[in-house]
Structure formats: structure tokens, C-alpha cells
Amino acid sequence: MTPHDEMLANVALYALGALTPAEAAAVAAHIEGCAECRAEYQLLRPAVTALGASAQSYADDLGPGPLLKARVMREVRASKRGSGVERFRWQTFAAIAASLVFVIGALLVDMSLDNRVKRETAQMVAQSEALADIASADAKRYRFGSGAVFVRGSHLYVALPALAAPPPGKVYQAWTLPKGSKRMAPSITFTPTDRDQTIIRLPQSAFGVAAVAVSVEPEGGSKQPTTKPIAVTVF
């Protein structure tokens, strides 16, 4: 890993809040003068913030320390071998997600879980699984408007950056084209999870899908698209 790759990894750790104050100050100073690392921080921050927020109430006692950083860096370095910059970014997501799940699991051992904790833990696991799938070396990536569709095994994900909030009374709806069919089938409806990056997993199996689209539809969804899709991809 080159010194700048090391700094890119530290940018992710900085977004997560897993650096010591001195390390965080060094990264913050570097970001001010490095456009690439500043852009990387702006891209990474939404995903790691979503993960970190779920873990925060359970990890306060640990704080940013060398053990968490060492675990993340070990996984990042391992995933970096043979990876391009874009692949490295998604693998960094996955390494952070896996490390946060490890921390949460350790903190919840022998604890009595209430419904809120169970729900938030389940969300963390789902988020980490999504990031791990997207970052995997065997994941397939397809251009999807300004974003991408990721396929790993039967899992199917849509990633859309800078997705604006839909008009009042409207939602985004995903569509899939079953193999051998000429008619789009409705999938889930959703709204942006944050202003920088929205990642959703579609419930359909990727093995039976030939194309994916997203359109703006009335709340509750539609049986067939009523507006022109904002993004379409064909596998």
C-alpha cells in the first residue's frame, strides 16, 4: 500500500471516528490540501456515518483506539491486493462494516436485548452484508444512470449517488424485468437514505432478472411505471 493509499484508508477511518485526536488532526489538515482525499471523505462519510450511528450508543466506552484501527486496517490492507481505486473504496466500506459488526457483537454478549437493540443490530448486519457484497471481488457492476447496479450471486443492489428527494406524495420505485418477459415487474419503493449515496437491496433474485429500472411513482407504488425511468440497465 502506497503512502497515499494509506492516507485514503485513514480518510475512511477519520469519517468513522476511529482515529486518535492526533491522527484525526493530521488527516483533517491533509484533506484541506488534497482534492482527491477531500472527495473521498465526502463520498465515504454517508456510508460510514450510517454504520457508525447505529454502533455509537454501544461503542462509547471503547472510543477510537488502536485495536479498532488495527482491525480495520488489517482488513483494508488484505482487500487492497490487486484492487483498483474504485474497488478499494468499496472494500474499505466492507472492512469498516465488518469491524463495526465485530465491535457490536462483542459489546452485546450476555446482554438482554430489547426490541430497539435487536432492530438496530439487524439493520447493522444488513448494512454490512450489503457493503461486503458490493466490495467483493466476484461482484458484478453495471452502469445505472449516475450510479450502479451490483450483482453478487442472487443478491441485487442499486446504488444511486446524490439522489434528490422525490416530490411530495411521490416515492422512488424499483422495477425488474424477469428473464424471458417483456413486461417490467414492480419491486420495492424507497426514498433517499442520505443526500450523497442511496444503496438498496432488491428482494428479487438476480438469477431471474434481465434488467433493472427506477422511476418516480405515487406513494404506495404502481403496478407499471407511470413516469420515464431515471435509470435503466440491462444485464
PDB file of N, CA, C and O in Angstrom, residues 67-118:
ATOM      1  N   LEU A  67      -6.980  -0.749  18.785  1.00  0.00           N
ATOM      2  CA  LEU A  67      -7.484  -2.074  18.445  1.00  0.00           C
ATOM      3  C   LEU A  67      -8.475  -2.007  17.288  1.00  0.00           C
ATOM      4  O   LEU A  67      -8.416  -2.811  16.357  1.00  0.00           O
ATOM      5  N   LEU A  68      -9.414  -1.027  17.347  1.00  0.00           N
ATOM      6  CA  LEU A  68     -10.360  -0.885  16.255  1.00  0.00           C
ATOM      7  C   LEU A  68      -9.634  -0.489  14.976  1.00  0.00           C
ATOM      8  O   LEU A  68      -9.888  -1.040  13.902  1.00  0.00           O
ATOM      9  N   LYS A  69      -8.715   0.462  15.073  1.00  0.00           N
ATOM     10  CA  LYS A  69      -7.987   0.887  13.887  1.00  0.00           C
ATOM     11  C   LYS A  69      -7.189  -0.273  13.306  1.00  0.00           C
ATOM     12  O   LYS A  69      -7.175  -0.486  12.084  1.00  0.00           O
ATOM     13  N   ALA A  70      -6.516  -1.033  14.153  1.00  0.00           N
ATOM     14  CA  ALA A  70      -5.705  -2.153  13.668  1.00  0.00           C
ATOM     15  C   ALA A  70      -6.565  -3.178  12.947  1.00  0.00           C
ATOM     16  O   ALA A  70      -6.171  -3.724  11.908  1.00  0.00           O
ATOM     17  N   ARG A  71      -7.764  -3.452  13.476  1.00  0.00           N
ATOM     18  CA  ARG A  71      -8.636  -4.429  12.835  1.00  0.00           C
ATOM     19  C   ARG A  71      -9.082  -3.941  11.456  1.00  0.00           C
ATOM     20  O   ARG A  71      -9.051  -4.676  10.476  1.00  0.00           O
ATOM     21  N   VAL A  72      -9.521  -2.663  11.396  1.00  0.00           N
ATOM     22  CA  VAL A  72      -9.956  -2.127  10.110  1.00  0.00           C
ATOM     23  C   VAL A  72      -8.804  -2.120   9.113  1.00  0.00           C
ATOM     24  O   VAL A  72      -8.949  -2.538   7.966  1.00  0.00           O
ATOM     25  N   MET A  73      -7.644  -1.642   9.540  1.00  0.00           N
ATOM     26  CA  MET A  73      -6.506  -1.555   8.624  1.00  0.00           C
ATOM     27  C   MET A  73      -6.055  -2.930   8.147  1.00  0.00           C
ATOM     28  O   MET A  73      -5.641  -3.097   7.005  1.00  0.00           O
ATOM     29  N   ARG A  74      -6.129  -3.947   9.012  1.00  0.00           N
ATOM     30  CA  ARG A  74      -5.758  -5.298   8.596  1.00  0.00           C
ATOM     31  C   ARG A  74      -6.660  -5.767   7.459  1.00  0.00           C
ATOM     32  O   ARG A  74      -6.196  -6.334   6.470  1.00  0.00           O
ATOM     33  N   GLU A  75      -7.973  -5.506   7.595  1.00  0.00           N
ATOM     34  CA  GLU A  75      -8.908  -5.942   6.558  1.00  0.00           C
ATOM     35  C   GLU A  75      -8.765  -5.096   5.302  1.00  0.00           C
ATOM     36  O   GLU A  75      -8.869  -5.599   4.182  1.00  0.00           O
ATOM     37  N   VAL A  76      -8.518  -3.781   5.466  1.00  0.00           N
ATOM     38  CA  VAL A  76      -8.340  -2.923   4.308  1.00  0.00           C
ATOM     39  C   VAL A  76      -7.107  -3.334   3.518  1.00  0.00           C
ATOM     40  O   VAL A  76      -7.129  -3.429   2.297  1.00  0.00           O
ATOM     41  N   ARG A  77      -5.988  -3.592   4.223  1.00  0.00           N
ATOM     42  CA  ARG A  77      -4.761  -3.985   3.527  1.00  0.00           C
ATOM     43  C   ARG A  77      -4.944  -5.307   2.797  1.00  0.00           C
ATOM     44  O   ARG A  77      -4.456  -5.493   1.682  1.00  0.00           O
ATOM     45  N   ALA A  78      -5.637  -6.237   3.424  1.00  0.00           N
ATOM     46  CA  ALA A  78      -5.861  -7.535   2.787  1.00  0.00           C
ATOM     47  C   ALA A  78      -6.707  -7.385   1.535  1.00  0.00           C
ATOM     48  O   ALA A  78      -6.443  -8.003   0.498  1.00  0.00           O
ATOM     49  N   SER A  79      -7.735  -6.541   1.601  1.00  0.00           N
ATOM     50  CA  SER A  79      -8.629  -6.373   0.456  1.00  0.00           C
ATOM     51  C   SER A  79      -7.995  -5.525  -0.640  1.00  0.00           C
ATOM     52  O   SER A  79      -8.421  -5.567  -1.787  1.00  0.00           O
ATOM     53  N   LYS A  80      -6.950  -4.759  -0.315  1.00  0.00           N
ATOM     54  CA  LYS A  80      -6.329  -3.858  -1.276  1.00  0.00           C
ATOM     55  C   LYS A  80      -5.559  -4.602  -2.342  1.00  0.00           C
ATOM     56  O   LYS A  80      -5.401  -4.132  -3.462  1.00  0.00           O
ATOM     57  N   ARG A  81      -5.070  -5.804  -2.054  1.00  0.00           N
ATOM     58  CA  ARG A  81      -4.218  -6.523  -3.000  1.00  0.00           C
ATOM     59  C   ARG A  81      -4.963  -6.747  -4.303  1.00  0.00           C
ATOM     60  O   ARG A  81      -6.021  -7.335  -4.345  1.00  0.00           O
ATOM     61  N   GLY A  82      -4.377  -6.238  -5.405  1.00  0.00           N
ATOM     62  CA  GLY A  82      -4.964  -6.446  -6.710  1.00  0.00           C
ATOM     63  C   GLY A  82      -6.188  -5.598  -6.989  1.00  0.00           C
ATOM     64  O   GLY A  82      -6.920  -5.863  -7.930  1.00  0.00           O
ATOM     65  N   SER A  83      -6.433  -4.548  -6.206  1.00  0.00           N
ATOM     66  CA  SER A  83      -7.653  -3.761  -6.358  1.00  0.00           C
ATOM     67  C   SER A  83      -7.354  -2.415  -6.988  1.00  0.00           C
ATOM     68  O   SER A  83      -6.317  -1.818  -6.747  1.00  0.00           O
ATOM     69  N   GLY A  84      -8.298  -1.915  -7.804  1.00  0.00           N
ATOM     70  CA  GLY A  84      -8.245  -0.563  -8.314  1.00  0.00           C
ATOM     71  C   GLY A  84      -8.751   0.396  -7.262  1.00  0.00           C
ATOM     72  O   GLY A  84      -9.248  -0.005  -6.217  1.00  0.00           O
ATOM     73  N   VAL A  85      -8.663   1.712  -7.565  1.00  0.00           N
ATOM     74  CA  VAL A  85      -9.076   2.715  -6.578  1.00  0.00           C
ATOM     75  C   VAL A  85     -10.547   2.576  -6.251  1.00  0.00           C
ATOM     76  O   VAL A  85     -10.947   2.612  -5.095  1.00  0.00           O
ATOM     77  N   GLU A  86     -11.415   2.412  -7.277  1.00  0.00           N
ATOM     78  CA  GLU A  86     -12.853   2.322  -7.011  1.00  0.00           C
ATOM     79  C   GLU A  86     -13.170   1.069  -6.215  1.00  0.00           C
ATOM     80  O   GLU A  86     -13.955   1.092  -5.268  1.00  0.00           O
ATOM     81  N   ARG A  87     -12.552  -0.067  -6.566  1.00  0.00           N
ATOM     82  CA  ARG A  87     -12.785  -1.299  -5.815  1.00  0.00           C
ATOM     83  C   ARG A  87     -12.289  -1.146  -4.396  1.00  0.00           C
ATOM     84  O   ARG A  87     -12.912  -1.593  -3.437  1.00  0.00           O
ATOM     85  N   PHE A  88     -11.143  -0.470  -4.224  1.00  0.00           N
ATOM     86  CA  PHE A  88     -10.594  -0.250  -2.892  1.00  0.00           C
ATOM     87  C   PHE A  88     -11.566   0.533  -2.024  1.00  0.00           C
ATOM     88  O   PHE A  88     -11.740   0.240  -0.852  1.00  0.00           O
ATOM     89  N   ARG A  89     -12.261   1.520  -2.631  1.00  0.00           N
ATOM     90  CA  ARG A  89     -13.222   2.315  -1.880  1.00  0.00           C
ATOM     91  C   ARG A  89     -14.323   1.429  -1.315  1.00  0.00           C
ATOM     92  O   ARG A  89     -14.657   1.492  -0.142  1.00  0.00           O
ATOM     93  N   TRP A  90     -14.909   0.562  -2.152  1.00  0.00           N
ATOM     94  CA  TRP A  90     -15.994  -0.297  -1.681  1.00  0.00           C
ATOM     95  C   TRP A  90     -15.474  -1.328  -0.684  1.00  0.00           C
ATOM     96  O   TRP A  90     -16.156  -1.702   0.262  1.00  0.00           O
ATOM     97  N   GLN A  91     -14.228  -1.804  -0.881  1.00  0.00           N
ATOM     98  CA  GLN A  91     -13.664  -2.750   0.072  1.00  0.00           C
ATOM     99  C   GLN A  91     -13.390  -2.079   1.412  1.00  0.00           C
ATOM    100  O   GLN A  91     -13.477  -2.709   2.462  1.00  0.00           O
ATOM    101  N   THR A  92     -13.062  -0.792   1.385  1.00  0.00           N
ATOM    102  CA  THR A  92     -12.902  -0.054   2.633  1.00  0.00           C
ATOM    103  C   THR A  92     -14.226   0.014   3.374  1.00  0.00           C
ATOM    104  O   THR A  92     -14.293  -0.180   4.582  1.00  0.00           O
ATOM    105  N   PHE A  93     -15.321   0.286   2.642  1.00  0.00           N
ATOM    106  CA  PHE A  93     -16.650   0.240   3.248  1.00  0.00           C
ATOM    107  C   PHE A  93     -16.859  -1.090   3.956  1.00  0.00           C
ATOM    108  O   PHE A  93     -17.300  -1.164   5.093  1.00  0.00           O
ATOM    109  N   ALA A  94     -16.552  -2.182   3.233  1.00  0.00           N
ATOM    110  CA  ALA A  94     -16.823  -3.520   3.767  1.00  0.00           C
ATOM    111  C   ALA A  94     -15.978  -3.800   5.002  1.00  0.00           C
ATOM    112  O   ALA A  94     -16.457  -4.401   5.974  1.00  0.00           O
ATOM    113  N   ALA A  95     -14.715  -3.398   4.969  1.00  0.00           N
ATOM    114  CA  ALA A  95     -13.842  -3.632   6.118  1.00  0.00           C
ATOM    115  C   ALA A  95     -14.343  -2.892   7.347  1.00  0.00           C
ATOM    116  O   ALA A  95     -14.357  -3.429   8.457  1.00  0.00           O
ATOM    117  N   ILE A  96     -14.776  -1.639   7.152  1.00  0.00           N
ATOM    118  CA  ILE A  96     -15.314  -0.867   8.265  1.00  0.00           C
ATOM    119  C   ILE A  96     -16.586  -1.507   8.792  1.00  0.00           C
ATOM    120  O   ILE A  96     -16.790  -1.641   9.997  1.00  0.00           O
ATOM    121  N   ALA A  97     -17.462  -1.911   7.865  1.00  0.00           N
ATOM    122  CA  ALA A  97     -18.720  -2.528   8.284  1.00  0.00           C
ATOM    123  C   ALA A  97     -18.458  -3.797   9.079  1.00  0.00           C
ATOM    124  O   ALA A  97     -19.065  -4.030  10.127  1.00  0.00           O
ATOM    125  N   ALA A  98     -17.550  -4.636   8.586  1.00  0.00           N
ATOM    126  CA  ALA A  98     -17.252  -5.883   9.280  1.00  0.00           C
ATOM    127  C   ALA A  98     -16.679  -5.617  10.663  1.00  0.00           C
ATOM    128  O   ALA A  98     -17.002  -6.304  11.639  1.00  0.00           O
ATOM    129  N   SER A  99     -15.837  -4.599  10.773  1.00  0.00           N
ATOM    130  CA  SER A  99     -15.239  -4.277  12.060  1.00  0.00           C
ATOM    131  C   SER A  99     -16.270  -3.752  13.043  1.00  0.00           C
ATOM    132  O   SER A  99     -16.242  -4.073  14.227  1.00  0.00           O
ATOM    133  N   LEU A 100     -17.212  -2.932  12.564  1.00  0.00           N
ATOM    134  CA  LEU A 100     -18.254  -2.422  13.446  1.00  0.00           C
ATOM    135  C   LEU A 100     -19.153  -3.543  13.939  1.00  0.00           C
ATOM    136  O   LEU A 100     -19.559  -3.563  15.100  1.00  0.00           O
ATOM    137  N   VAL A 101     -19.468  -4.482  13.056  1.00  0.00           N
ATOM    138  CA  VAL A 101     -20.280  -5.619  13.483  1.00  0.00           C
ATOM    139  C   VAL A 101     -19.538  -6.420  14.552  1.00  0.00           C
ATOM    140  O   VAL A 101     -20.121  -6.889  15.523  1.00  0.00           O
ATOM    141  N   PHE A 102     -18.224  -6.566  14.387  1.00  0.00           N
ATOM    142  CA  PHE A 102     -17.414  -7.265  15.383  1.00  0.00           C
ATOM    143  C   PHE A 102     -17.501  -6.557  16.732  1.00  0.00           C
ATOM    144  O   PHE A 102     -17.689  -7.189  17.776  1.00  0.00           O
ATOM    145  N   VAL A 103     -17.391  -5.218  16.713  1.00  0.00           N
ATOM    146  CA  VAL A 103     -17.445  -4.445  17.954  1.00  0.00           C
ATOM    147  C   VAL A 103     -18.804  -4.598  18.613  1.00  0.00           C
ATOM    148  O   VAL A 103     -18.917  -4.834  19.820  1.00  0.00           O
ATOM    149  N   ILE A 104     -19.853  -4.449  17.820  1.00  0.00           N
ATOM    150  CA  ILE A 104     -21.198  -4.560  18.375  1.00  0.00           C
ATOM    151  C   ILE A 104     -21.436  -5.941  18.953  1.00  0.00           C
ATOM    152  O   ILE A 104     -21.989  -6.097  20.035  1.00  0.00           O
ATOM    153  N   GLY A 105     -21.007  -6.979  18.223  1.00  0.00           N
ATOM    154  CA  GLY A 105     -21.195  -8.341  18.714  1.00  0.00           C
ATOM    155  C   GLY A 105     -20.514  -8.547  20.048  1.00  0.00           C
ATOM    156  O   GLY A 105     -21.081  -9.162  20.960  1.00  0.00           O
ATOM    157  N   ALA A 106     -19.305  -8.013  20.190  1.00  0.00           N
ATOM    158  CA  ALA A 106     -18.581  -8.170  21.442  1.00  0.00           C
ATOM    159  C   ALA A 106     -19.271  -7.450  22.590  1.00  0.00           C
ATOM    160  O   ALA A 106     -19.325  -7.937  23.717  1.00  0.00           O
ATOM    161  N   LEU A 107     -19.825  -6.271  22.281  1.00  0.00           N
ATOM    162  CA  LEU A 107     -20.469  -5.485  23.328  1.00  0.00           C
ATOM    163  C   LEU A 107     -21.816  -6.052  23.764  1.00  0.00           C
ATOM    164  O   LEU A 107     -22.270  -5.802  24.875  1.00  0.00           O
ATOM    165  N   LEU A 108     -22.441  -6.837  22.882  1.00  0.00           N
ATOM    166  CA  LEU A 108     -23.773  -7.344  23.187  1.00  0.00           C
ATOM    167  C   LEU A 108     -23.770  -8.751  23.785  1.00  0.00           C
ATOM    168  O   LEU A 108     -24.827  -9.300  24.063  1.00  0.00           O
ATOM    169  N   VAL A 109     -22.593  -9.326  23.946  1.00  0.00           N
ATOM    170  CA  VAL A 109     -22.520 -10.659  24.530  1.00  0.00           C
ATOM    171  C   VAL A 109     -23.085 -10.637  25.954  1.00  0.00           C
ATOM    172  O   VAL A 109     -22.774  -9.757  26.756  1.00  0.00           O
ATOM    173  N   ASP A 110     -23.924 -11.630  26.259  1.00  0.00           N
ATOM    174  CA  ASP A 110     -24.523 -11.794  27.580  1.00  0.00           C
ATOM    175  C   ASP A 110     -25.444 -10.655  27.996  1.00  0.00           C
ATOM    176  O   ASP A 110     -25.811 -10.534  29.164  1.00  0.00           O
ATOM    177  N   MET A 111     -25.825  -9.790  27.052  1.00  0.00           N
ATOM    178  CA  MET A 111     -26.752  -8.711  27.374  1.00  0.00           C
ATOM    179  C   MET A 111     -28.164  -9.120  26.987  1.00  0.00           C
ATOM    180  O   MET A 111     -28.372  -9.917  26.078  1.00  0.00           O
ATOM    181  N   SER A 112     -29.143  -8.596  27.705  1.00  0.00           N
ATOM    182  CA  SER A 112     -30.539  -8.817  27.362  1.00  0.00           C
ATOM    183  C   SER A 112     -30.935  -7.776  26.333  1.00  0.00           C
ATOM    184  O   SER A 112     -30.912  -6.578  26.609  1.00  0.00           O
ATOM    185  N   LEU A 113     -31.307  -8.230  25.104  1.00  0.00           N
ATOM    186  CA  LEU A 113     -31.584  -7.306  24.011  1.00  0.00           C
ATOM    187  C   LEU A 113     -33.055  -6.901  23.999  1.00  0.00           C
ATOM    188  O   LEU A 113     -33.935  -7.746  23.950  1.00  0.00           O
ATOM    189  N   ASP A 114     -33.333  -5.604  24.016  1.00  0.00           N
ATOM    190  CA  ASP A 114     -34.706  -5.155  23.847  1.00  0.00           C
ATOM    191  C   ASP A 114     -35.003  -5.034  22.353  1.00  0.00           C
ATOM    192  O   ASP A 114     -34.124  -5.240  21.506  1.00  0.00           O
ATOM    193  N   ASN A 115     -36.233  -4.712  22.019  1.00  0.00           N
ATOM    194  CA  ASN A 115     -36.631  -4.677  20.611  1.00  0.00           C
ATOM    195  C   ASN A 115     -35.854  -3.648  19.806  1.00  0.00           C
ATOM    196  O   ASN A 115     -35.509  -3.884  18.648  1.00  0.00           O
ATOM    197  N   ARG A 116     -35.585  -2.494  20.421  1.00  0.00           N
ATOM    198  CA  ARG A 116     -34.841  -1.464  19.694  1.00  0.00           C
ATOM    199  C   ARG A 116     -33.445  -1.931  19.346  1.00  0.00           C
ATOM    200  O   ARG A 116     -32.968  -1.744  18.219  1.00  0.00           O
ATOM    201  N   VAL A 117     -32.768  -2.531  20.293  1.00  0.00           N
ATOM    202  CA  VAL A 117     -31.411  -3.018  20.050  1.00  0.00           C
ATOM    203  C   VAL A 117     -31.426  -4.112  18.995  1.00  0.00           C
ATOM    204  O   VAL A 117     -30.585  -4.144  18.094  1.00  0.00           O
ATOM    205  N   LYS A 118     -32.392  -5.026  19.094  1.00  0.00           N
ATOM    206  CA  LYS A 118     -32.488  -6.096  18.098  1.00  0.00           C
ATOM    207  C   LYS A 118     -32.689  -5.517  16.700  1.00  0.00           C
ATOM    208  O   LYS A 118     -32.084  -5.969  15.734  1.00  0.00           O
TER     209      LYS A 118
END
